[in-house]
Amino acid sequence: MEKVTIKDKTFAVSISAEELNDAVQKVADRLNEDVRDKNPLFLCILNGAFMFASDLLKKVNTPCEISFVKLASYEGTSTTENVKTLVGLSDNLKGRTVIVVEDIVDTGITMEHIIAMLEEAEVAEIKIATLFFKPESFRRSYKVDYIGMSIPNDFIVGYGLDYDGFGRNLPQIYSLVTE
Ligand code: 5GP
Ligand code: MG
């Protein structure tokens, strides 16, 4: 199996580019049904979701706007309880249908932070689209509307996701190899 080394860790391919494309298409197909003519605004959560958002939005065929916020919660290979807003909401989102585009929902803390931010901005409707979901780790009560793929509780890199800043450019997903 193809492996990469990033800093002190070894990762092996676990999800191919083709499987990723199928998962993205599945999410796009459902969104195209659900938000048609709702003038939706897609909110991409930087940095991790940039590649998913880029591929997803090319498959979305209803008129829409795209905006970005930047949050950080991970340090190394584990999540931290404190979510930092590095770049916040810049648009007036009052009354809008907002689709949050996230790379991965793990414990769900980051998304909870985003939901609170959007409620404060008085949006009309929030939908959550995530490429990956870790059901074993999720501990929240809100609904995750669109899931590309549910995955085990392993640490992954590639397709936007990093280990200490590296690996985001990899076109497929690699999982941490534990010795
Ligand atoms: P949560 O707040 O749901 O625990 O974590 C969400 C954020 O943690 C994601 O947006 C993502 O940036 C990061 N994250 C969660 N799991 C992984 C993983 O397996 N690999 C990487 N690289 N980041 C992850
Ligand atoms: Mg993220």
PDB file of C-alpha atoms and ligand atoms in Angstrom:
ATOM      1  CA  MET A   1       0.000   0.000   0.000  1.00  0.00           C
ATOM      2  CA  GLU A   2       1.214   3.468  -0.869  1.00  0.00           C
ATOM      3  CA  LYS A   3       2.678   5.280   2.114  1.00  0.00           C
ATOM      4  CA  VAL A   4       3.836   8.805   2.908  1.00  0.00           C
ATOM      5  CA  THR A   5       5.895  10.126   5.778  1.00  0.00           C
ATOM      6  CA  ILE A   6       5.000  13.525   7.201  1.00  0.00           C
ATOM      7  CA  LYS A   7       7.396  14.760   9.843  1.00  0.00           C
ATOM      8  CA  ASP A   8       7.584  11.962  12.459  1.00  0.00           C
ATOM      9  CA  LYS A   9       4.572   9.932  11.258  1.00  0.00           C
ATOM     10  CA  THR A  10       3.772   7.391   8.560  1.00  0.00           C
ATOM     11  CA  PHE A  11       0.446   7.343   6.739  1.00  0.00           C
ATOM     12  CA  ALA A  12      -1.005   4.783   4.308  1.00  0.00           C
ATOM     13  CA  VAL A  13      -3.626   5.361   1.595  1.00  0.00           C
ATOM     14  CA  SER A  14      -7.111   4.556   2.871  1.00  0.00           C
ATOM     15  CA  ILE A  15      -9.536   6.344   0.507  1.00  0.00           C
ATOM     16  CA  SER A  16      -8.844   6.728  -3.221  1.00  0.00           C
ATOM     17  CA  ALA A  17      -9.446   9.862  -5.292  1.00  0.00           C
ATOM     18  CA  GLU A  18     -12.229   8.008  -7.089  1.00  0.00           C
ATOM     19  CA  GLU A  19     -14.033   7.137  -3.852  1.00  0.00           C
ATOM     20  CA  LEU A  20     -13.702  10.774  -2.775  1.00  0.00           C
ATOM     21  CA  ASN A  21     -15.205  11.964  -6.043  1.00  0.00           C
ATOM     22  CA  ASP A  22     -18.173   9.594  -5.578  1.00  0.00           C
ATOM     23  CA  ALA A  23     -18.746  10.863  -2.026  1.00  0.00           C
ATOM     24  CA  VAL A  24     -18.608  14.499  -3.167  1.00  0.00           C
ATOM     25  CA  GLN A  25     -21.013  13.780  -6.019  1.00  0.00           C
ATOM     26  CA  LYS A  26     -23.458  12.130  -3.611  1.00  0.00           C
ATOM     27  CA  VAL A  27     -23.521  15.239  -1.399  1.00  0.00           C
ATOM     28  CA  ALA A  28     -23.860  17.544  -4.441  1.00  0.00           C
ATOM     29  CA  ASP A  29     -26.782  15.522  -5.844  1.00  0.00           C
ATOM     30  CA  ARG A  30     -28.717  15.855  -2.591  1.00  0.00           C
ATOM     31  CA  LEU A  31     -27.943  19.559  -2.250  1.00  0.00           C
ATOM     32  CA  ASN A  32     -29.032  20.200  -5.818  1.00  0.00           C
ATOM     33  CA  GLU A  33     -32.424  18.756  -4.896  1.00  0.00           C
ATOM     34  CA  ASP A  34     -32.765  20.408  -1.493  1.00  0.00           C
ATOM     35  CA  VAL A  35     -31.555  23.999  -1.928  1.00  0.00           C
ATOM     36  CA  ARG A  36     -32.639  24.705  -5.471  1.00  0.00           C
ATOM     37  CA  ASP A  37     -34.050  28.255  -5.757  1.00  0.00           C
ATOM     38  CA  LYS A  38     -33.268  29.029  -2.102  1.00  0.00           C
ATOM     39  CA  ASN A  39     -30.477  31.451  -2.956  1.00  0.00           C
ATOM     40  CA  PRO A  40     -28.154  29.499  -0.627  1.00  0.00           C
ATOM     41  CA  LEU A  41     -24.868  30.715   0.739  1.00  0.00           C
ATOM     42  CA  PHE A  42     -22.167  28.066   1.112  1.00  0.00           C
ATOM     43  CA  LEU A  43     -19.849  28.725   4.029  1.00  0.00           C
ATOM     44  CA  CYS A  44     -16.506  26.948   3.655  1.00  0.00           C
ATOM     45  CA  ILE A  45     -14.613  26.308   6.890  1.00  0.00           C
ATOM     46  CA  LEU A  46     -10.929  27.008   6.293  1.00  0.00           C
ATOM     47  CA  ASN A  47      -8.406  25.600   6.111  1.00  0.00           C
ATOM     48  CA  GLY A  48      -9.401  21.946   5.928  1.00  0.00           C
ATOM     49  CA  ALA A  49     -12.521  22.201   3.758  1.00  0.00           C
ATOM     50  CA  PHE A  50     -10.980  24.138   0.861  1.00  0.00           C
ATOM     51  CA  MET A  51     -10.527  21.147  -1.438  1.00  0.00           C
ATOM     52  CA  PHE A  52     -13.903  19.582  -0.652  1.00  0.00           C
ATOM     53  CA  ALA A  53     -15.624  22.963  -1.123  1.00  0.00           C
ATOM     54  CA  SER A  54     -13.874  23.501  -4.442  1.00  0.00           C
ATOM     55  CA  ASP A  55     -14.892  20.109  -5.843  1.00  0.00           C
ATOM     56  CA  LEU A  56     -18.379  20.224  -4.295  1.00  0.00           C
ATOM     57  CA  LEU A  57     -19.272  23.684  -5.610  1.00  0.00           C
ATOM     58  CA  LYS A  58     -18.259  22.705  -9.150  1.00  0.00           C
ATOM     59  CA  LYS A  59     -20.987  20.064  -8.916  1.00  0.00           C
ATOM     60  CA  VAL A  60     -23.630  22.394  -7.451  1.00  0.00           C
ATOM     61  CA  ASN A  61     -25.862  23.658 -10.237  1.00  0.00           C
ATOM     62  CA  THR A  62     -28.144  26.133  -8.485  1.00  0.00           C
ATOM     63  CA  PRO A  63     -27.274  29.862  -8.225  1.00  0.00           C
ATOM     64  CA  CYS A  64     -25.418  30.413  -4.945  1.00  0.00           C
ATOM     65  CA  GLU A  65     -22.890  32.495  -3.064  1.00  0.00           C
ATOM     66  CA  ILE A  66     -19.725  31.212  -1.416  1.00  0.00           C
ATOM     67  CA  SER A  67     -18.037  32.631   1.660  1.00  0.00           C
ATOM     68  CA  PHE A  68     -15.325  31.585   4.100  1.00  0.00           C
ATOM     69  CA  VAL A  69     -14.524  31.523   7.785  1.00  0.00           C
ATOM     70  CA  LYS A  70     -11.326  30.287   9.359  1.00  0.00           C
ATOM     71  CA  LEU A  71     -11.320  28.281  12.564  1.00  0.00           C
ATOM     72  CA  ALA A  72      -8.754  26.162  14.343  1.00  0.00           C
ATOM     73  CA  SER A  73      -9.202  23.508  17.001  1.00  0.00           C
ATOM     74  CA  TYR A  74      -6.698  20.744  16.290  1.00  0.00           C
ATOM     75  CA  GLU A  75      -3.170  20.590  17.627  1.00  0.00           C
ATOM     76  CA  GLY A  76      -1.022  17.806  16.192  1.00  0.00           C
ATOM     77  CA  THR A  77      -3.253  14.735  15.945  1.00  0.00           C
ATOM     78  CA  SER A  78      -5.834  15.475  18.638  1.00  0.00           C
ATOM     79  CA  THR A  79      -8.734  17.867  18.997  1.00  0.00           C
ATOM     80  CA  THR A  80      -8.703  20.607  21.605  1.00  0.00           C
ATOM     81  CA  GLU A  81     -11.769  21.893  23.431  1.00  0.00           C
ATOM     82  CA  ASN A  82     -11.073  25.475  22.534  1.00  0.00           C
ATOM     83  CA  VAL A  83     -12.059  26.605  19.065  1.00  0.00           C
ATOM     84  CA  LYS A  84     -10.413  29.771  17.812  1.00  0.00           C
ATOM     85  CA  THR A  85     -12.058  32.036  15.223  1.00  0.00           C
ATOM     86  CA  LEU A  86      -9.193  33.295  13.066  1.00  0.00           C
ATOM     87  CA  VAL A  87     -11.376  34.898  10.358  1.00  0.00           C
ATOM     88  CA  GLY A  88     -15.053  35.462  11.191  1.00  0.00           C
ATOM     89  CA  LEU A  89     -18.234  36.092   9.204  1.00  0.00           C
ATOM     90  CA  SER A  90     -17.931  39.055   6.876  1.00  0.00           C
ATOM     91  CA  ASP A  91     -21.348  39.014   5.182  1.00  0.00           C
ATOM     92  CA  ASN A  92     -24.784  39.903   6.478  1.00  0.00           C
ATOM     93  CA  LEU A  93     -26.408  36.475   6.649  1.00  0.00           C
ATOM     94  CA  LYS A  94     -29.711  37.476   8.195  1.00  0.00           C
ATOM     95  CA  GLY A  95     -32.565  35.447   6.712  1.00  0.00           C
ATOM     96  CA  ARG A  96     -30.311  33.319   4.472  1.00  0.00           C
ATOM     97  CA  THR A  97     -30.140  29.577   3.908  1.00  0.00           C
ATOM     98  CA  VAL A  98     -26.572  28.723   4.878  1.00  0.00           C
ATOM     99  CA  ILE A  99     -24.851  25.444   4.066  1.00  0.00           C
ATOM    100  CA  VAL A 100     -21.778  24.919   6.186  1.00  0.00           C
ATOM    101  CA  VAL A 101     -19.100  23.073   4.202  1.00  0.00           C
ATOM    102  CA  GLU A 102     -16.741  21.226   6.529  1.00  0.00           C
ATOM    103  CA  ASP A 103     -14.032  18.657   5.903  1.00  0.00           C
ATOM    104  CA  ILE A 104     -14.737  16.483   8.921  1.00  0.00           C
ATOM    105  CA  VAL A 105     -17.009  16.372  11.945  1.00  0.00           C
ATOM    106  CA  ASP A 106     -15.175  14.556  14.714  1.00  0.00           C
ATOM    107  CA  THR A 107     -16.303  15.369  18.285  1.00  0.00           C
ATOM    108  CA  GLY A 108     -18.599  18.048  16.836  1.00  0.00           C
ATOM    109  CA  ILE A 109     -17.248  20.915  18.950  1.00  0.00           C
ATOM    110  CA  THR A 110     -16.112  23.006  15.994  1.00  0.00           C
ATOM    111  CA  MET A 111     -19.501  22.707  14.293  1.00  0.00           C
ATOM    112  CA  GLU A 112     -21.267  23.649  17.517  1.00  0.00           C
ATOM    113  CA  HIS A 113     -19.234  26.847  17.525  1.00  0.00           C
ATOM    114  CA  ILE A 114     -20.197  27.561  13.897  1.00  0.00           C
ATOM    115  CA  ILE A 115     -23.894  26.900  14.564  1.00  0.00           C
ATOM    116  CA  ALA A 116     -23.824  29.394  17.467  1.00  0.00           C
ATOM    117  CA  MET A 117     -22.107  31.948  15.226  1.00  0.00           C
ATOM    118  CA  LEU A 118     -24.795  31.528  12.543  1.00  0.00           C
ATOM    119  CA  GLU A 119     -27.661  31.678  15.034  1.00  0.00           C
ATOM    120  CA  GLU A 120     -26.246  34.929  16.287  1.00  0.00           C
ATOM    121  CA  ALA A 121     -26.219  36.215  12.712  1.00  0.00           C
ATOM    122  CA  GLU A 122     -29.957  35.357  12.508  1.00  0.00           C
ATOM    123  CA  VAL A 123     -29.787  33.093   9.469  1.00  0.00           C
ATOM    124  CA  ALA A 124     -33.086  31.510   8.373  1.00  0.00           C
ATOM    125  CA  GLU A 125     -31.806  27.944   7.992  1.00  0.00           C
ATOM    126  CA  ILE A 126     -28.576  26.060   8.680  1.00  0.00           C
ATOM    127  CA  LYS A 127     -27.604  22.882   6.873  1.00  0.00           C
ATOM    128  CA  ILE A 128     -24.401  21.015   7.540  1.00  0.00           C
ATOM    129  CA  ALA A 129     -22.454  19.309   4.771  1.00  0.00           C
ATOM    130  CA  THR A 130     -19.362  17.391   5.797  1.00  0.00           C
ATOM    131  CA  LEU A 131     -17.188  15.154   3.675  1.00  0.00           C
ATOM    132  CA  PHE A 132     -16.227  12.936   6.628  1.00  0.00           C
ATOM    133  CA  PHE A 133     -18.001  12.016   9.838  1.00  0.00           C
ATOM    134  CA  LYS A 134     -16.561  10.047  12.780  1.00  0.00           C
ATOM    135  CA  PRO A 135     -19.659   8.499  14.435  1.00  0.00           C
ATOM    136  CA  GLU A 136     -17.667   6.889  17.274  1.00  0.00           C
ATOM    137  CA  SER A 137     -16.343  10.261  18.334  1.00  0.00           C
ATOM    138  CA  PHE A 138     -19.431  12.480  17.798  1.00  0.00           C
ATOM    139  CA  ARG A 139     -20.985  13.617  21.103  1.00  0.00           C
ATOM    140  CA  ARG A 140     -23.483  16.292  20.100  1.00  0.00           C
ATOM    141  CA  SER A 141     -27.242  16.426  19.554  1.00  0.00           C
ATOM    142  CA  TYR A 142     -27.579  18.514  16.366  1.00  0.00           C
ATOM    143  CA  LYS A 143     -28.195  16.843  13.032  1.00  0.00           C
ATOM    144  CA  VAL A 144     -25.470  16.516  10.418  1.00  0.00           C
ATOM    145  CA  ASP A 145     -27.529  16.858   7.227  1.00  0.00           C
ATOM    146  CA  TYR A 146     -25.131  15.713   4.500  1.00  0.00           C
ATOM    147  CA  ILE A 147     -22.332  13.212   5.064  1.00  0.00           C
ATOM    148  CA  GLY A 148     -19.970  12.139   2.273  1.00  0.00           C
ATOM    149  CA  MET A 149     -18.565   9.199   4.217  1.00  0.00           C
ATOM    150  CA  SER A 150     -18.602   7.887   7.788  1.00  0.00           C
ATOM    151  CA  ILE A 151     -15.122   6.772   8.813  1.00  0.00           C
ATOM    152  CA  PRO A 152     -13.446   5.064  11.787  1.00  0.00           C
ATOM    153  CA  ASN A 153     -11.805   7.036  14.542  1.00  0.00           C
ATOM    154  CA  ASP A 154      -8.377   7.181  12.859  1.00  0.00           C
ATOM    155  CA  PHE A 155      -6.398  10.328  12.185  1.00  0.00           C
ATOM    156  CA  ILE A 156      -6.387  11.109   8.465  1.00  0.00           C
ATOM    157  CA  VAL A 157      -4.546  13.510   6.153  1.00  0.00           C
ATOM    158  CA  GLY A 158      -4.918  14.563   2.523  1.00  0.00           C
ATOM    159  CA  TYR A 159      -7.588  16.234   0.403  1.00  0.00           C
ATOM    160  CA  GLY A 160      -7.385  19.424   2.484  1.00  0.00           C
ATOM    161  CA  LEU A 161      -6.684  17.776   5.843  1.00  0.00           C
ATOM    162  CA  ASP A 162      -3.279  18.284   7.425  1.00  0.00           C
ATOM    163  CA  TYR A 163      -0.862  16.963   9.960  1.00  0.00           C
ATOM    164  CA  ASP A 164       0.900  19.978  11.471  1.00  0.00           C
ATOM    165  CA  GLY A 165       0.283  22.006   8.327  1.00  0.00           C
ATOM    166  CA  PHE A 166       1.436  19.375   5.836  1.00  0.00           C
ATOM    167  CA  GLY A 167      -0.405  16.899   3.609  1.00  0.00           C
ATOM    168  CA  ARG A 168      -3.308  19.114   2.529  1.00  0.00           C
ATOM    169  CA  ASN A 169      -2.293  18.866  -1.128  1.00  0.00           C
ATOM    170  CA  LEU A 170      -2.491  15.054  -1.310  1.00  0.00           C
ATOM    171  CA  PRO A 171      -5.263  14.032  -3.745  1.00  0.00           C
ATOM    172  CA  GLN A 172      -6.302  10.990  -1.716  1.00  0.00           C
ATOM    173  CA  ILE A 173      -6.809  10.204   1.968  1.00  0.00           C
ATOM    174  CA  TYR A 174      -4.099   8.629   4.106  1.00  0.00           C
ATOM    175  CA  SER A 175      -4.594   7.160   7.593  1.00  0.00           C
ATOM    176  CA  LEU A 176      -2.057   7.224  10.380  1.00  0.00           C
ATOM    177  CA  VAL A 177      -0.176   3.939  10.649  1.00  0.00           C
ATOM    178  CA  THR A 178       0.175   2.991  14.295  1.00  0.00           C
ATOM    179  CA  GLU A 179       3.203   0.852  15.055  1.00  0.00           C
TER     180      GLU A 179
HETATM  181  P1  5GP B   1     -14.238  18.509  16.069  1.00  0.00           P
HETATM  182  O1  5GP B   1     -14.385  19.883  16.609  1.00  0.00           O
HETATM  183  O2  5GP B   1     -15.497  17.966  15.413  1.00  0.00           O
HETATM  184  O3  5GP B   1     -13.685  17.549  17.086  1.00  0.00           O
HETATM  185  O4  5GP B   1     -13.128  18.557  14.976  1.00  0.00           O
HETATM  186  C1  5GP B   1     -13.328  19.116  13.781  1.00  0.00           C
HETATM  187  C2  5GP B   1     -12.046  19.639  13.174  1.00  0.00           C
HETATM  188  O5  5GP B   1     -10.902  18.907  13.620  1.00  0.00           O
HETATM  189  C3  5GP B   1     -12.118  19.445  11.699  1.00  0.00           C
HETATM  190  O6  5GP B   1     -12.589  20.592  11.054  1.00  0.00           O
HETATM  191  C4  5GP B   1     -10.701  19.141  11.306  1.00  0.00           C
HETATM  192  O7  5GP B   1     -10.048  20.334  10.975  1.00  0.00           O
HETATM  193  C5  5GP B   1     -10.077  18.545  12.542  1.00  0.00           C
HETATM  194  N1  5GP B   1     -10.008  17.062  12.458  1.00  0.00           N
HETATM  195  C6  5GP B   1     -10.846  16.151  13.014  1.00  0.00           C
HETATM  196  N2  5GP B   1     -10.473  14.897  12.725  1.00  0.00           N
HETATM  197  C7  5GP B   1      -9.360  15.000  11.953  1.00  0.00           C
HETATM  198  C8  5GP B   1      -8.499  14.041  11.310  1.00  0.00           C
HETATM  199  O8  5GP B   1      -8.663  12.817  11.361  1.00  0.00           O
HETATM  200  N3  5GP B   1      -7.461  14.571  10.602  1.00  0.00           N
HETATM  201  C9  5GP B   1      -7.221  15.918  10.491  1.00  0.00           C
HETATM  202  N4  5GP B   1      -6.178  16.273   9.775  1.00  0.00           N
HETATM  203  N5  5GP B   1      -8.010  16.832  11.081  1.00  0.00           N
HETATM  204  C10 5GP B   1      -9.069  16.380  11.797  1.00  0.00           C
HETATM  205 MG    MG B   2     -11.918  21.709   9.528  1.00  0.00          MG
END
